[in-house]
Amino acid sequence: MKILLIMLALLSSLLTSGCAELACSARTDVDPYEPMRDKQRCVSEADRNLDEYQKAKAAEEKQRLKTAIEQATQNR
């Protein structure tokens, strides 16, 4: 189960970084004199989105486990 979660986290970070790279290269409002700053902003946005996604998934998993525990204790 832990391996599956680790693989999911790695896959999501890989996909996010790839999407961030595509989004950064597709932007039209990039300052031609400061491309690195724009890229850093894109990457930080992608990292923030990934963190929010991972927090939401962790909260969802916690709620699912809590519900499973409650159901198990009620069935006794």
Coordinates of N, CA and C in Angstrom, one line a residue:
M1 N 0.8 -1.2 0.0 CA 0.0 0.0 0.0 C 0.9 1.3 0.0
K2 N 2.0 1.2 0.8 CA 2.9 2.4 0.8 C 3.5 2.6 -0.5
I3 N 3.9 1.5 -1.1 CA 4.6 1.6 -2.4 C 3.6 2.2 -3.5
L4 N 2.4 1.9 -3.4 CA 1.4 2.4 -4.3 C 1.2 3.9 -4.1
L5 N 1.2 4.4 -2.8 CA 1.1 5.8 -2.5 C 2.3 6.5 -3.0
I6 N 3.5 5.9 -2.8 CA 4.8 6.6 -3.2 C 4.8 6.7 -4.7
M7 N 4.4 5.6 -5.4 CA 4.3 5.7 -6.9 C 3.3 6.7 -7.4
L8 N 2.2 6.8 -6.7 CA 1.2 7.9 -7.0 C 1.8 9.2 -6.9
A9 N 2.5 9.5 -5.8 CA 3.1 10.8 -5.5 C 4.1 11.1 -6.5
L10 N 5.0 10.1 -6.9 CA 6.0 10.4 -7.9 C 5.4 10.6 -9.2
L11 N 4.4 9.9 -9.6 CA 3.8 10.1 -10.9 C 3.1 11.4 -11.0
S12 N 2.4 11.8 -9.9 CA 1.7 13.1 -9.9 C 2.8 14.3 -10.0
S13 N 3.9 14.1 -9.3 CA 4.9 15.2 -9.3 C 5.5 15.2 -10.7
L14 N 5.7 14.1 -11.3 CA 6.3 14.0 -12.7 C 5.3 14.7 -13.7
L15 N 4.1 14.3 -13.6 CA 3.1 14.9 -14.5 C 3.0 16.4 -14.3
T16 N 3.0 16.8 -13.0 CA 2.9 18.3 -12.7 C 4.0 19.0 -13.2
S17 N 5.2 18.5 -13.1 CA 6.4 19.2 -13.6 C 6.4 19.3 -15.1
G18 N 5.9 18.2 -15.8 CA 5.8 18.2 -17.2 C 4.7 19.2 -17.7
C19 N 3.6 19.3 -17.0 CA 2.5 20.2 -17.3 C 3.0 21.7 -17.0
A20 N 3.8 21.8 -16.0 CA 4.3 23.2 -15.7 C 5.2 23.6 -16.8
E21 N 6.1 22.7 -17.2 CA 7.0 23.1 -18.3 C 6.2 23.5 -19.6
L22 N 5.2 22.7 -19.9 CA 4.4 23.0 -21.1 C 3.7 24.4 -20.9
A23 N 3.1 24.6 -19.7 CA 2.4 25.8 -19.4 C 3.3 27.0 -19.5
C24 N 4.5 26.8 -19.0 CA 5.5 27.9 -19.0 C 5.9 28.3 -20.4
S25 N 6.1 27.2 -21.2 CA 6.5 27.5 -22.6 C 5.4 28.0 -23.5
A26 N 4.1 27.8 -23.1 CA 3.0 28.3 -23.9 C 2.5 29.7 -23.5
R27 N 3.1 30.2 -22.4 CA 2.6 31.5 -22.0 C 3.0 32.6 -23.0
T28 N 2.1 33.6 -23.1 CA 2.3 34.7 -24.1 C 2.7 36.0 -23.3
D29 N 2.5 36.0 -22.0 CA 2.8 37.2 -21.3 C 4.2 37.2 -20.6
V30 N 5.1 36.3 -21.1 CA 6.4 36.2 -20.6 C 7.3 37.4 -20.9
D31 N 7.9 37.9 -19.9 CA 8.8 39.0 -20.1 C 10.1 38.6 -20.8
P32 N 10.4 39.0 -22.0 CA 11.6 38.5 -22.8 C 12.9 38.8 -22.1
Y33 N 12.9 39.8 -21.2 CA 14.1 40.2 -20.5 C 14.3 39.5 -19.2
E34 N 13.2 38.9 -18.7 CA 13.3 38.1 -17.4 C 12.7 36.7 -17.6
P35 N 13.1 35.9 -18.5 CA 12.5 34.6 -18.7 C 12.7 33.7 -17.5
M36 N 13.8 33.8 -16.8 CA 14.0 32.9 -15.7 C 13.0 33.2 -14.5
R37 N 12.7 34.5 -14.3 CA 11.8 34.8 -13.2 C 10.4 34.3 -13.6
D38 N 10.0 34.4 -14.8 CA 8.7 33.9 -15.2 C 8.6 32.4 -15.1
K39 N 9.7 31.7 -15.5 CA 9.7 30.2 -15.3 C 9.7 29.8 -13.8
Q40 N 10.4 30.6 -13.0 CA 10.4 30.3 -11.6 C 9.0 30.5 -11.0
R41 N 8.3 31.5 -11.5 CA 6.9 31.7 -11.0 C 6.0 30.6 -11.4
C42 N 6.2 30.1 -12.7 CA 5.4 29.0 -13.2 C 5.6 27.7 -12.3
V43 N 6.9 27.5 -12.1 CA 7.3 26.3 -11.3 C 6.7 26.4 -9.9
S44 N 6.8 27.6 -9.3 CA 6.3 27.8 -7.9 C 4.8 27.6 -7.9
E45 N 4.1 28.0 -8.9 CA 2.7 27.8 -9.0 C 2.4 26.3 -9.1
A46 N 3.1 25.6 -9.9 CA 2.9 24.2 -10.1 C 3.2 23.4 -8.8
D47 N 4.3 23.9 -8.1 CA 4.6 23.2 -6.8 C 3.5 23.5 -5.8
R48 N 2.9 24.7 -5.8 CA 1.8 25.0 -4.9 C 0.6 24.2 -5.2
N49 N 0.3 24.1 -6.5 CA -0.8 23.2 -6.9 C -0.6 21.8 -6.5
L50 N 0.6 21.3 -6.6 CA 0.9 19.9 -6.2 C 0.7 19.7 -4.7
D51 N 1.2 20.7 -4.0 CA 1.1 20.6 -2.5 C -0.4 20.6 -2.1
E52 N -1.2 21.5 -2.8 CA -2.7 21.5 -2.5 C -3.3 20.2 -2.8
Y53 N -2.9 19.6 -4.0 CA -3.4 18.3 -4.4 C -3.1 17.2 -3.4
Q54 N -1.8 17.2 -3.0 CA -1.4 16.2 -2.0 C -2.1 16.3 -0.7
K55 N -2.3 17.6 -0.3 CA -3.0 17.8 1.0 C -4.5 17.3 0.9
A56 N -5.1 17.6 -0.3 CA -6.5 17.2 -0.5 C -6.5 15.6 -0.5
K57 N -5.6 15.0 -1.2 CA -5.6 13.5 -1.2 C -5.4 13.0 0.2
A58 N -4.5 13.6 0.9 CA -4.2 13.1 2.3 C -5.5 13.2 3.2
A59 N -6.1 14.4 3.0 CA -7.4 14.6 3.8 C -8.4 13.6 3.4
E60 N -8.5 13.3 2.1 CA -9.5 12.4 1.6 C -9.2 11.0 2.1
E61 N -7.9 10.6 2.1 CA -7.5 9.3 2.6 C -7.8 9.2 4.1
K62 N -7.5 10.3 4.9 CA -7.8 10.3 6.3 C -9.3 10.1 6.6
Q63 N -10.1 10.8 5.8 CA -11.5 10.7 6.0 C -12.0 9.3 5.6
R64 N -11.5 8.7 4.6 CA -11.8 7.4 4.2 C -11.5 6.4 5.3
L65 N -10.3 6.5 5.8 CA -9.9 5.6 6.9 C -10.8 5.8 8.2
K66 N -11.1 7.1 8.5 CA -11.9 7.4 9.6 C -13.3 6.7 9.4
T67 N -13.9 6.8 8.2 CA -15.2 6.2 7.9 C -15.1 4.7 8.0
A68 N -14.0 4.1 7.5 CA -13.8 2.7 7.6 C -13.7 2.2 9.0
I69 N -13.0 3.0 9.9 CA -12.9 2.6 11.3 C -14.3 2.7 12.0
E70 N -15.0 3.8 11.7 CA -16.3 3.9 12.3 C -17.3 2.8 11.9
Q71 N -17.2 2.4 10.6 CA -18.1 1.3 10.1 C -17.7 0.0 10.8
A72 N -16.4 -0.2 10.9 CA -15.9 -1.4 11.5 C -16.3 -1.5 13.0
T73 N -16.3 -0.4 13.7 CA -16.7 -0.4 15.1 C -18.2 -0.6 15.3
Q74 N -18.9 -0.1 14.3 CA -20.4 -0.2 14.4 C -20.8 -1.6 14.1
N75 N -20.1 -2.3 13.3 CA -20.4 -3.7 12.9 C -20.1 -4.7 14.0
R76 N -19.4 -4.3 15.0 CA -19.0 -5.3 16.1 C -20.2 -5.5 16.9

